[in-house]
Short mmCIF file of C-alpha atoms in Angstrom, two decimals:
data_model
loop_
_atom_site.label_atom_id
_atom_site.label_comp_id
_atom_site.label_asym_id
_atom_site.label_seq_id
_atom_site.Cartn_x
_atom_site.Cartn_y
_atom_site.Cartn_z
CA MET A 5 11.04 -7.49 -17.96
CA SER A 6 9.21 -4.53 -16.48
CA SER A 7 8.26 -1.73 -18.83
CA SER A 8 8.53 1.92 -17.97
CA PRO A 9 5.57 3.38 -16.07
CA ARG A 10 2.63 4.86 -17.94
CA ASN A 11 0.15 7.39 -16.66
CA ILE A 12 -3.23 5.79 -16.03
CA SER A 13 -6.40 7.69 -15.16
CA VAL A 14 -8.72 6.31 -12.47
CA THR A 15 -11.88 7.80 -11.03
CA LEU A 16 -12.73 7.65 -7.34
CA LEU A 17 -15.92 9.26 -6.02
CA GLY A 18 -16.26 11.13 -9.29
CA LYS A 19 -12.79 12.65 -9.10
CA GLU A 20 -10.11 11.71 -11.61
CA TYR A 21 -6.63 10.72 -10.48
CA VAL A 22 -3.63 10.05 -12.69
CA VAL A 23 -1.22 7.43 -11.39
CA ALA A 24 1.97 5.94 -12.78
CA CYS A 25 1.71 2.23 -13.51
CA PRO A 26 3.79 -0.35 -15.41
CA ALA A 27 1.93 -1.51 -18.52
CA GLU A 28 1.76 -5.11 -17.27
CA ALA A 29 -0.02 -3.99 -14.08
CA GLU A 30 -2.57 -1.69 -15.74
CA GLU A 31 -5.46 -4.16 -15.77
CA GLU A 32 -5.02 -5.04 -12.09
CA LEU A 33 -4.70 -1.36 -11.14
CA LEU A 34 -7.94 -0.56 -12.95
CA LYS A 35 -9.68 -3.46 -11.15
CA ALA A 36 -8.33 -2.27 -7.80
CA ALA A 37 -9.48 1.29 -8.48
CA ALA A 38 -12.96 0.07 -9.47
CA TYR A 39 -13.16 -2.00 -6.27
CA LEU A 40 -12.03 0.95 -4.15
CA ASP A 41 -14.51 3.28 -5.86
CA LYS A 42 -17.32 0.78 -5.19
CA LYS A 43 -16.38 0.60 -1.50
CA MET A 44 -16.11 4.39 -1.24
CA GLN A 45 -19.47 4.87 -2.99
CA ALA A 46 -21.12 2.44 -0.55
CA ILE A 47 -19.66 4.23 2.47
CA ARG A 48 -20.70 7.63 1.17
CA ALA A 49 -24.19 6.31 0.33
CA GLY A 50 -24.54 5.20 3.96
CA GLY A 51 -24.65 8.89 4.81
CA ARG A 52 -22.90 8.58 8.17
CA ILE A 53 -19.45 9.68 6.97
CA ILE A 54 -18.93 13.04 5.33
CA GLY A 55 -15.87 14.13 3.41
CA SER A 56 -13.84 12.35 0.75
CA GLU A 57 -10.83 11.93 3.00
CA LYS A 58 -12.83 10.23 5.76
CA VAL A 59 -14.60 8.04 3.20
CA ALA A 60 -11.22 7.02 1.78
CA VAL A 61 -9.85 6.18 5.23
CA MET A 62 -12.91 4.09 6.10
CA ALA A 63 -12.70 2.28 2.75
CA ALA A 64 -9.00 1.58 3.37
CA LEU A 65 -9.79 0.20 6.83
CA ASN A 66 -12.60 -1.99 5.48
CA ILE A 67 -10.46 -3.35 2.65
CA THR A 68 -7.55 -4.00 5.01
CA TYR A 69 -9.87 -5.87 7.37
CA GLU A 70 -11.14 -7.98 4.45
CA LEU A 71 -7.57 -8.74 3.39
CA GLN A 72 -6.49 -9.75 6.89
CA SER A 73 -9.58 -11.93 7.34
CA ASN A 74 -8.95 -13.65 4.01
CA LEU A 75 -5.28 -14.21 4.85
CA ALA A 76 -6.19 -15.70 8.23
CA ALA A 77 -8.74 -18.02 6.59
CA GLU A 78 -6.18 -19.09 3.97
CA ARG A 79 -3.59 -19.73 6.70
CA ALA A 80 -6.06 -21.87 8.64
CA GLU A 81 -6.97 -23.82 5.49
CA THR A 82 -3.30 -24.36 4.64
CA ASN A 83 -2.55 -25.57 8.17
CA SER A 84 -5.50 -27.94 8.02
CA ARG A 85 -4.31 -29.37 4.71
CA LEU A 86 -0.76 -29.74 5.99
CA ASN A 87 -1.99 -31.55 9.10
CA HIS A 88 -4.09 -33.88 6.96
CA LEU A 89 -1.15 -34.61 4.66
CA SER A 90 1.09 -35.22 7.66
CA GLN A 91 -1.43 -37.73 9.03
CA LEU A 92 -1.58 -39.49 5.66
CA ILE A 93 2.21 -39.69 5.53
CA ASP A 94 2.39 -41.06 9.07
CA GLN A 95 -0.32 -43.60 8.30
CA THR A 96 1.39 -44.69 5.07
CA LEU A 97 4.74 -45.06 6.82
CA ALA A 98 3.13 -47.10 9.61
CA ASP A 99 1.37 -49.35 7.11
CA ASN A 100 4.61 -50.03 5.23
CA GLN A 101 6.64 -51.07 8.28
#
């Protein structure tokens, strides 16, 4: 059962934000905020992008790219495993006939 949202404080680029979050998701939200802050800090440290909004957009694009790349890799791995299992099933059926 989901609990009512609580206000959680996160810090991004030195600025504090308060967000509503169910108690059971608090730990994951804090991890996500820490990851986002790390990405934003790295982009800002690069010195090529100025302004918190632009840094946030670039961090969002980078994280989205990482997510899509990971999903594509997982899909490819799953397809490979399914193909291998299908071959094993076909081989087993052929051996038992």
